[in-house]
XYZ file of C-alpha atoms in Angstrom:
560
model
C -13.176 -2.122 -5.159
C -9.848 -3.809 -5.816
C -8.612 -5.411 -2.643
C -5.426 -3.689 -1.530
C -5.691 -4.530 2.165
C -2.875 -7.168 2.167
C -0.361 -4.360 1.873
C -1.932 -2.586 4.839
C -1.957 -5.572 7.151
C 1.321 -4.609 8.799
C -0.327 -1.328 9.845
C -3.670 -2.715 10.931
C -2.448 -5.801 12.801
C 0.669 -4.204 14.637
C 0.497 -4.704 18.475
C 1.490 -3.982 15.982
C 1.311 -9.389 2.099
C 1.945 -22.809 -4.351
C -0.022 -24.996 -5.566
C 1.084 -28.507 -4.574
C 1.555 -29.359 -8.229
C 4.281 -26.716 -8.621
C 7.932 -27.653 -8.560
C 9.478 -27.783 -5.099
C 11.844 -25.031 -6.224
C 9.035 -22.788 -7.494
C 9.492 -20.053 -4.927
C 13.281 -19.965 -5.181
C 13.049 -19.823 -8.958
C 11.139 -16.585 -8.619
C 14.387 -14.955 -7.457
C 17.291 -17.019 -8.841
C 19.791 -14.250 -8.155
C 19.057 -14.682 -4.452
C 19.014 -18.460 -4.487
C 22.270 -18.741 -6.423
C 24.216 -15.830 -4.947
C 22.984 -16.008 -1.399
C 24.821 -13.605 0.881
C 27.201 -12.433 -1.832
C 26.827 -8.896 -0.546
C 27.849 -9.932 2.957
C 30.978 -11.889 2.150
C 33.156 -8.838 2.399
C 31.900 -8.257 5.941
C 32.983 -11.656 7.231
C 36.027 -11.272 9.440
C 36.065 -13.941 12.122
C 34.021 -16.547 10.288
C 34.231 -18.108 6.850
C 31.064 -17.507 4.850
C 28.876 -20.572 4.526
C 25.816 -21.099 2.395
C 22.698 -22.214 4.212
C 21.795 -25.859 3.596
C 19.588 -26.144 0.528
C 17.695 -28.902 2.286
C 18.178 -30.866 5.489
C 18.460 -34.569 4.718
C 17.295 -36.289 6.795
C 14.689 -33.673 7.724
C 14.957 -31.824 11.041
C 12.087 -30.906 13.350
C 11.643 -27.614 15.188
C 8.957 -26.896 17.742
C 7.212 -23.562 18.158
C 3.904 -22.120 19.392
C 1.172 -20.385 17.420
C -0.503 -17.023 17.780
C -3.311 -17.477 15.245
C -4.911 -14.746 13.189
C -8.478 -14.564 14.594
C -9.997 -14.412 11.092
C -7.828 -17.109 9.517
C -9.604 -20.060 7.882
C -7.723 -23.263 7.089
C -8.570 -25.496 4.169
C -10.229 -28.816 5.076
C -7.722 -31.167 6.734
C -5.279 -28.283 7.340
C -4.229 -26.740 10.669
C -1.235 -24.959 12.215
C 0.919 -28.064 11.699
C -0.209 -28.892 8.189
C -0.745 -26.020 5.753
C 0.866 -24.562 2.613
C 3.683 -22.949 4.595
C 4.631 -25.979 6.698
C 4.388 -28.287 3.677
C 6.652 -26.016 1.627
C 9.198 -25.791 4.445
C 9.373 -29.554 4.672
C 9.444 -30.117 0.894
C 11.940 -27.384 -0.026
C 14.091 -27.198 3.095
C 13.626 -30.441 5.016
C 12.291 -28.509 8.025
C 9.331 -29.938 9.908
C 7.674 -27.379 12.171
C 5.474 -28.582 15.018
C 3.344 -26.178 17.042
C 3.108 -27.277 20.675
C 0.081 -25.115 21.404
C -2.089 -22.394 19.940
C -3.987 -19.722 21.881
C -5.886 -16.522 21.025
C -3.811 -13.309 20.967
C -5.116 -12.076 24.325
C -3.890 -15.277 26.016
C -0.520 -15.641 24.282
C 1.651 -13.556 26.586
C 0.328 -15.162 29.760
C 0.678 -18.679 28.341
C 4.235 -17.956 27.253
C 5.090 -16.460 30.651
C 4.074 -19.749 32.264
C 6.245 -21.700 29.819
C 9.218 -19.444 30.530
C 8.726 -19.772 34.279
C 8.818 -23.561 33.968
C 11.785 -23.522 31.583
C 9.807 -25.665 29.149
C 10.025 -23.561 26.006
C 9.803 -24.523 22.312
C 12.769 -24.466 19.944
C 11.841 -21.022 18.587
C 9.051 -18.517 19.184
C 8.169 -14.845 19.329
C 8.952 -13.138 22.640
C 8.001 -9.724 23.966
C 10.864 -7.408 25.002
C 10.310 -8.276 28.676
C 10.205 -12.004 27.924
C 13.335 -11.658 25.806
C 15.221 -10.155 28.750
C 13.899 -12.783 31.168
C 14.900 -15.615 28.854
C 18.380 -14.192 28.435
C 18.918 -13.698 32.147
C 17.720 -17.268 32.773
C 20.305 -18.612 30.317
C 17.661 -20.208 28.094
C 18.617 -18.621 24.783
C 21.010 -19.647 22.025
C 23.715 -17.146 21.114
C 23.013 -16.350 17.445
C 26.016 -14.090 16.794
C 28.118 -16.518 14.777
C 25.121 -18.178 13.170
C 23.803 -14.874 11.841
C 27.105 -13.505 10.570
C 27.947 -16.836 8.950
C 24.685 -17.825 7.319
C 22.345 -14.853 6.961
C 21.001 -14.603 3.388
C 21.651 -11.265 1.769
C 17.937 -10.654 1.254
C 17.075 -11.315 4.912
C 19.906 -9.086 6.102
C 18.797 -6.314 3.749
C 15.240 -6.366 5.032
C 16.352 -6.336 8.670
C 18.858 -3.529 8.035
C 16.122 -1.445 6.401
C 14.349 -1.287 9.763
C 17.254 0.717 11.215
C 20.477 -0.134 13.055
C 18.813 0.226 16.451
C 16.721 -2.857 15.670
C 19.686 -5.225 15.686
C 21.238 -3.344 18.598
C 18.101 -4.021 20.608
C 18.493 -7.765 19.971
C 22.131 -7.662 21.090
C 22.789 -8.180 24.799
C 26.257 -7.979 26.327
C 27.714 -7.879 22.826
C 25.913 -11.045 21.686
C 23.057 -11.349 19.216
C 20.442 -13.221 21.208
C 17.401 -12.959 18.901
C 16.278 -12.147 15.369
C 14.074 -9.040 15.543
C 10.559 -9.216 14.147
C 10.899 -5.986 12.208
C 7.933 -3.615 12.056
C 6.626 -0.669 10.005
C 6.621 2.149 12.560
C 8.855 4.337 10.383
C 6.490 3.950 7.460
C 3.671 5.166 9.725
C 5.234 8.634 9.994
C 2.836 11.599 10.293
C 1.593 13.212 7.073
C -0.506 16.361 6.732
C -3.868 15.848 4.998
C -5.824 18.916 3.844
C -9.127 19.427 2.065
C -7.965 21.022 -1.209
C -11.523 21.894 -2.203
C -11.778 23.951 0.989
C -8.451 25.636 0.158
C -9.968 26.865 -3.081
C -13.058 28.084 -1.225
C -10.982 30.200 1.199
C -8.468 31.175 -1.515
C -5.324 29.898 0.204
C -2.322 28.044 -1.280
C -1.310 24.519 -0.363
C 0.737 24.406 2.875
C 4.520 24.561 2.781
C 5.278 26.092 6.179
C 3.751 25.954 9.651
C 2.675 29.560 9.154
C 0.646 28.342 6.143
C -0.965 25.678 8.316
C -2.008 28.213 10.949
C -3.625 30.437 8.324
C -5.496 27.462 6.857
C -6.707 26.346 10.288
C -8.091 29.812 10.951
C -9.787 30.038 7.548
C -11.326 26.571 7.792
C -12.794 27.455 11.204
C -14.145 30.891 10.317
C -14.905 31.163 6.589
C -17.567 28.474 6.122
C -15.427 26.289 3.825
C -18.230 23.736 3.337
C -20.469 26.582 2.133
C -23.521 25.524 4.149
C -24.065 28.860 5.864
C -23.378 27.389 9.317
C -20.539 27.824 11.796
C -20.000 24.068 12.091
C -16.425 23.376 10.981
C -13.126 23.212 12.896
C -9.712 23.969 11.514
C -7.823 20.853 12.623
C -8.792 17.501 14.074
C -7.688 16.987 17.681
C -8.447 14.169 20.150
C -8.327 13.918 23.938
C -4.986 12.088 24.001
C -3.433 14.534 21.487
C -2.304 11.518 19.439
C -3.486 13.213 16.239
C -1.250 16.195 17.077
C 2.018 14.279 16.591
C 2.723 15.807 13.178
C 1.783 19.275 14.442
C 4.207 18.900 17.350
C 6.930 17.792 14.932
C 6.506 21.074 13.084
C 7.750 22.798 16.247
C 10.462 20.135 16.788
C 8.518 18.847 19.792
C 8.055 15.124 20.350
C 6.131 13.041 22.840
C 7.270 10.017 24.829
C 10.702 9.579 23.276
C 14.154 9.435 24.821
C 16.464 11.647 22.776
C 20.148 12.543 22.935
C 20.566 16.029 24.420
C 23.383 18.572 24.001
C 25.429 16.830 26.724
C 25.276 13.445 25.008
C 22.849 11.974 27.528
C 19.267 10.823 27.089
C 16.481 13.243 27.934
C 12.694 12.800 27.884
C 11.199 14.604 24.889
C 7.825 15.552 26.383
C 9.362 17.910 28.975
C 11.538 19.931 26.576
C 10.926 23.681 25.900
C 9.820 23.002 22.314
C 6.774 21.199 23.679
C 5.765 24.273 25.666
C 5.925 26.352 22.487
C 3.800 23.884 20.519
C 1.196 23.674 23.301
C 1.043 27.455 23.365
C 0.155 27.463 19.658
C -2.589 24.897 20.178
C -3.910 26.976 23.079
C -4.116 30.025 20.853
C -6.032 28.028 18.239
C -8.412 26.733 20.918
C -9.089 30.201 22.352
C -9.800 31.474 18.834
C -12.449 28.784 18.317
C -10.413 26.972 15.667
C -10.488 23.580 17.432
C -13.355 21.446 18.660
C -14.316 22.931 22.063
C -15.132 19.405 23.282
C -11.976 17.676 21.964
C -10.848 16.775 25.510
C -13.844 14.440 25.862
C -13.438 12.668 22.525
C -11.258 9.678 21.704
C -9.602 9.652 18.291
C -12.269 7.310 16.909
C -15.003 9.819 17.731
C -13.130 12.717 16.122
C -12.625 10.615 12.982
C -16.385 10.196 12.743
C -16.638 13.980 12.578
C -13.936 14.140 9.918
C -15.845 11.633 7.789
C -18.955 13.759 8.250
C -17.101 16.753 6.794
C -16.540 18.847 9.931
C -12.735 19.160 9.753
C -10.346 20.011 6.939
C -6.891 19.324 8.401
C -5.795 15.944 9.728
C -2.354 14.657 10.686
C -2.160 10.888 10.275
C -0.136 8.029 8.800
C 0.381 7.005 5.178
C -2.624 4.676 5.147
C -5.191 7.379 6.107
C -6.489 7.677 2.505
C -7.701 4.062 2.781
C -9.412 4.921 6.071
C -10.898 7.317 7.057
C -10.399 9.630 4.065
C -11.902 7.181 1.556
C -15.044 7.119 3.704
C -15.054 10.927 3.748
C -14.952 10.937 -0.039
C -17.611 8.215 -0.305
C -20.029 10.405 1.675
C -19.020 13.602 -0.106
C -17.400 13.000 -3.523
C -16.397 16.677 -3.601
C -14.032 16.132 -0.649
C -10.654 16.507 -2.322
C -8.033 15.501 0.235
C -4.393 16.242 -0.519
C -1.346 14.843 1.288
C 1.697 16.938 2.224
C 4.974 16.551 4.131
C 4.906 17.850 7.698
C 5.543 21.612 7.501
C 8.112 23.161 9.830
C 8.052 26.434 11.734
C 11.592 27.283 10.574
C 14.237 26.175 8.092
C 14.844 22.879 9.930
C 12.830 19.924 8.646
C 10.175 18.409 10.870
C 11.289 14.938 11.917
C 9.074 11.865 12.019
C 9.178 10.326 15.522
C 8.909 6.581 15.975
C 9.387 3.908 18.572
C 11.747 0.970 18.133
C 10.864 -0.634 14.799
C 10.146 -4.150 16.123
C 7.041 -6.204 16.903
C 8.910 -8.711 19.054
C 11.925 -11.034 18.986
C 12.357 -14.460 17.438
C 14.309 -16.346 20.070
C 15.926 -19.781 19.882
C 16.134 -22.303 22.688
C 19.678 -22.870 23.845
C 21.296 -26.028 22.516
C 19.086 -26.906 19.551
C 21.145 -28.520 16.753
C 20.208 -26.232 13.861
C 19.473 -22.633 14.913
C 20.369 -21.499 11.370
C 17.128 -23.094 10.163
C 15.390 -19.870 11.248
C 17.202 -18.140 8.403
C 15.912 -20.750 5.947
C 12.391 -20.017 7.127
C 12.896 -16.256 6.877
C 14.280 -16.728 3.379
C 11.111 -18.559 2.340
C 8.961 -15.860 3.953
C 10.883 -13.095 2.180
C 10.696 -14.798 -1.206
C 6.954 -15.389 -1.029
C 5.995 -12.139 0.662
C 8.196 -9.737 -1.280
C 9.660 -11.369 -4.399
C 7.060 -13.798 -5.680
C 5.566 -12.950 -9.114
C 3.248 -16.001 -9.376
C -0.499 -15.497 -8.908
C -0.883 -19.165 -7.939
C 1.636 -18.875 -5.113
C 0.125 -15.566 -4.031
C -3.395 -16.982 -3.831
C -2.414 -20.007 -1.773
C 0.248 -18.516 0.498
C -0.988 -14.953 0.971
C -4.697 -14.787 0.164
C -6.078 -18.151 1.334
C -9.148 -20.234 0.589
C -11.666 -17.560 1.605
C -10.038 -14.680 -0.264
C -9.517 -12.789 3.009
C -5.738 -12.352 2.594
C -4.906 -14.113 5.845
C -2.988 -17.175 4.592
C 0.314 -15.341 5.132
C -0.271 -15.643 8.890
C 0.119 -19.452 8.654
C 3.867 -18.976 8.305
C 5.550 -20.128 11.539
C 7.937 -17.168 11.328
C 7.599 -13.747 9.757
C 8.870 -10.200 9.771
C 7.739 -7.026 8.042
C 9.677 -5.020 5.510
C 10.043 -1.562 7.030
C 9.181 0.338 3.844
C 7.184 -2.236 1.927
C 4.478 0.224 0.909
C 7.052 2.737 -0.288
C 8.735 0.008 -2.317
C 5.403 -0.926 -3.875
C 4.776 2.705 -4.785
C 8.203 2.923 -6.435
C 7.612 -0.366 -8.275
C 4.349 0.720 -9.913
C 5.404 4.329 -10.609
C 7.056 3.544 -13.997
C 3.881 1.741 -15.091
C 1.682 4.672 -14.078
C 3.991 6.989 -16.019
C 3.798 4.760 -19.079
C 7.515 3.985 -18.956
C 6.922 0.257 -18.309
C 4.229 -2.099 -19.573
C 5.242 -5.662 -18.667
C 3.130 -6.307 -15.564
C 4.834 -9.680 -15.062
C 7.708 -7.711 -13.549
C 5.456 -6.803 -10.607
C 4.383 -8.898 -7.641
C 0.661 -9.747 -7.344
C 0.242 -7.098 -4.642
C 1.855 -4.518 -6.893
C -0.314 -5.531 -9.825
C -3.379 -5.080 -7.624
C -2.237 -1.619 -6.603
C -1.493 -0.627 -10.180
C -4.935 -1.875 -11.206
C -6.575 0.129 -8.409
C -4.813 3.326 -9.487
C -5.805 2.808 -13.097
C -9.424 2.171 -12.133
C -9.458 5.423 -10.177
C -8.005 7.281 -13.150
C -10.797 5.801 -15.261
C -13.456 7.222 -12.953
C -13.855 4.677 -10.136
C -13.827 6.809 -6.974
C -13.978 3.640 -4.873
C -10.263 3.265 -5.614
C -9.359 6.858 -4.730
C -7.759 5.726 -1.448
C -5.452 3.219 -3.141
C -4.329 5.795 -5.691
C -3.848 8.404 -2.979
C -1.501 6.067 -1.119
C 0.481 4.293 -3.858
C -0.086 6.577 -6.846
C 2.499 8.943 -8.300
C 1.893 11.764 -5.815
C 0.360 9.760 -3.001
C 1.209 9.502 0.651
C 3.783 6.738 0.021
C 5.759 9.211 -2.076
C 5.861 11.552 0.937
C 7.269 8.829 3.180
C 9.778 8.102 0.405
C 10.786 11.763 0.673
C 11.232 11.403 4.437
C 13.380 8.360 3.791
C 15.591 10.099 1.232
C 16.128 13.034 3.605
C 16.727 10.738 6.599
C 13.865 12.568 8.288
C 13.190 10.033 11.046
C 13.696 10.416 14.775
C 13.992 7.193 16.731
C 13.532 6.534 20.415
C 17.034 6.038 21.784
C 15.850 3.902 24.699
C 14.890 0.447 23.499
C 15.229 -1.790 26.524
C 12.679 -3.202 28.930
C 11.096 -0.865 31.514
C 13.444 0.286 34.270
C 12.462 -0.476 37.889
C 11.020 2.991 38.416
C 9.233 2.871 35.061
C 7.417 -0.257 36.207
C 6.316 1.537 39.357
C 5.635 5.089 38.165
C 5.323 5.299 34.373
C 1.552 5.040 34.030
C 0.920 7.771 36.594
C 3.502 9.994 34.877
C 1.794 9.460 31.520
C -1.565 10.431 33.023
C 0.022 13.551 34.509
C 1.503 14.406 31.112
C -1.686 14.127 29.083
C -3.792 15.839 31.752
C -1.412 18.807 31.897
C -1.098 19.147 28.139
C -4.864 18.949 27.636
C -5.610 21.586 30.265
C -2.986 23.904 28.764
C -4.571 23.604 25.321
C -7.916 24.395 26.948
C -6.548 27.627 28.401
C -4.557 26.931 31.567
C -1.560 29.283 31.979
C 1.515 28.180 30.041
C 3.402 28.316 33.337
C 1.600 25.076 34.166
C 4.011 23.352 31.800
C 6.974 24.343 33.971
C 5.132 23.059 37.044
C 4.458 19.806 35.194
C 8.158 19.390 34.409
C 9.044 19.772 38.073
C 6.270 17.387 39.145
C 7.344 14.875 36.529
C 10.889 14.894 37.853
C 9.881 14.665 41.526
C 7.299 11.919 40.999
C 9.775 9.487 39.454
C 10.919 11.079 36.203
C 14.293 12.138 37.555
C 15.043 8.624 38.803
C 13.831 7.121 35.530
C 16.122 9.472 33.622
C 19.019 8.287 35.788
C 18.193 4.638 35.149
C 17.762 5.206 31.418
C 21.164 6.881 31.216
C 22.835 4.105 33.188
C 21.542 1.701 30.537
C 22.624 4.072 27.756
C 26.157 4.368 29.142
C 26.492 0.584 29.152
C 25.121 0.317 25.595
C 27.655 2.850 24.339
């Protein structure tokens, strides 16, 4: 099977894709329009500062210290380590930036180790901080104000990629009107819920593909009662559901109900989404499905991983999940049963309003800079190199050394001392290969290596290789990436409006409130009176939710 996992790494690792003999300008020459017209698109936005081009190369070289959170599966070439590898050598050769890692620890130890460094005030020149650490560092006066640096020097390409993540991302890095970090942008928007349905079962029960929530309900009933797998047994459920109801996110969206978000209400204040009336309606629908035997009667005892095992085994025909589900677990479902014909669809709505895709703040952390270092703008040089190699490079040689690595495991990208993810990278890859799949383009040199791999996978599937079905079903012409592209074009995303650190009462009460929420919702689905939802709302408010709402809105008023 063609390896297309590099493109999925942002999904799978979120917590949460140059040979030395090449010219030192090899990477920049891949995108000369960026190298030569850096920031051209931003010049019109400069008001208080005069636009300045980033230094091509620091001479004499500068040194920046950082710390390393290594990829557990990463293998260095002989003689290489976190301080000497393709990325650090290229930064020094092309930009005159020497990066020294002060220490390296496994992921599970990183936060604690960094907390100790922050407490002592002995921090490196730049590093990745959690939201809580970011706030602590700011309040301790340890961070460099990046406002002028960013507006003066940011390369157009870097700004574009950060802006794609959503305006709330930069707002979250801005404290008291000052930009105090560069956000490590994430792919939470791209992970929006999609409806997956067994099309072969649809044919068996003689129902059309789903366009509305009413269609979904009819399909769920038919899949649970009409023996869609044709084995003569009553052993199928209509829709996959797990004990935490995480796989119900897309279903909830169809009723305009959302979990664990802070949304702007009709009064202009923030309100907690899980306690709104729309959630009661959606839970009532799930309860009706449960009573009718259309859901797994033991779902409340099964984590999502266990329910996925049953999906792979062919016991469920409807599954709400993210864009990458065709790679796993749907590819495994098809491997076991080649007749399993999964189709992907936008989230249906119960009315004429589109179902929105909920997501948390689209960041994985914050790149912070120690106050007083001479060249904070060097972070932008490093992000420019990352962006060029990760998203604009067309060279197979560069790709193999900087992205894939010596063992072919596609982990070399993690050697970069700084990184961020392009919010819709998979959608962009789908759009890039679409003209080639349609036969409108033929020069594969126009594609990046990742895109060439994806195109190759789709073509192999079309030529009969079912092992590449998952790749085609994600990045192909009508795959799941095209659905997310549709969400994007319709601005169909719903972001969490609270993106600060936990409030005092959240620290004290949030976990118990979350347990109360999931326990109540699960028991309602299992048949408890719907009036229990109203009791839950009152309990939630009395047990800390009302105070949390007050604290959240105090923060929101200041942000506005």
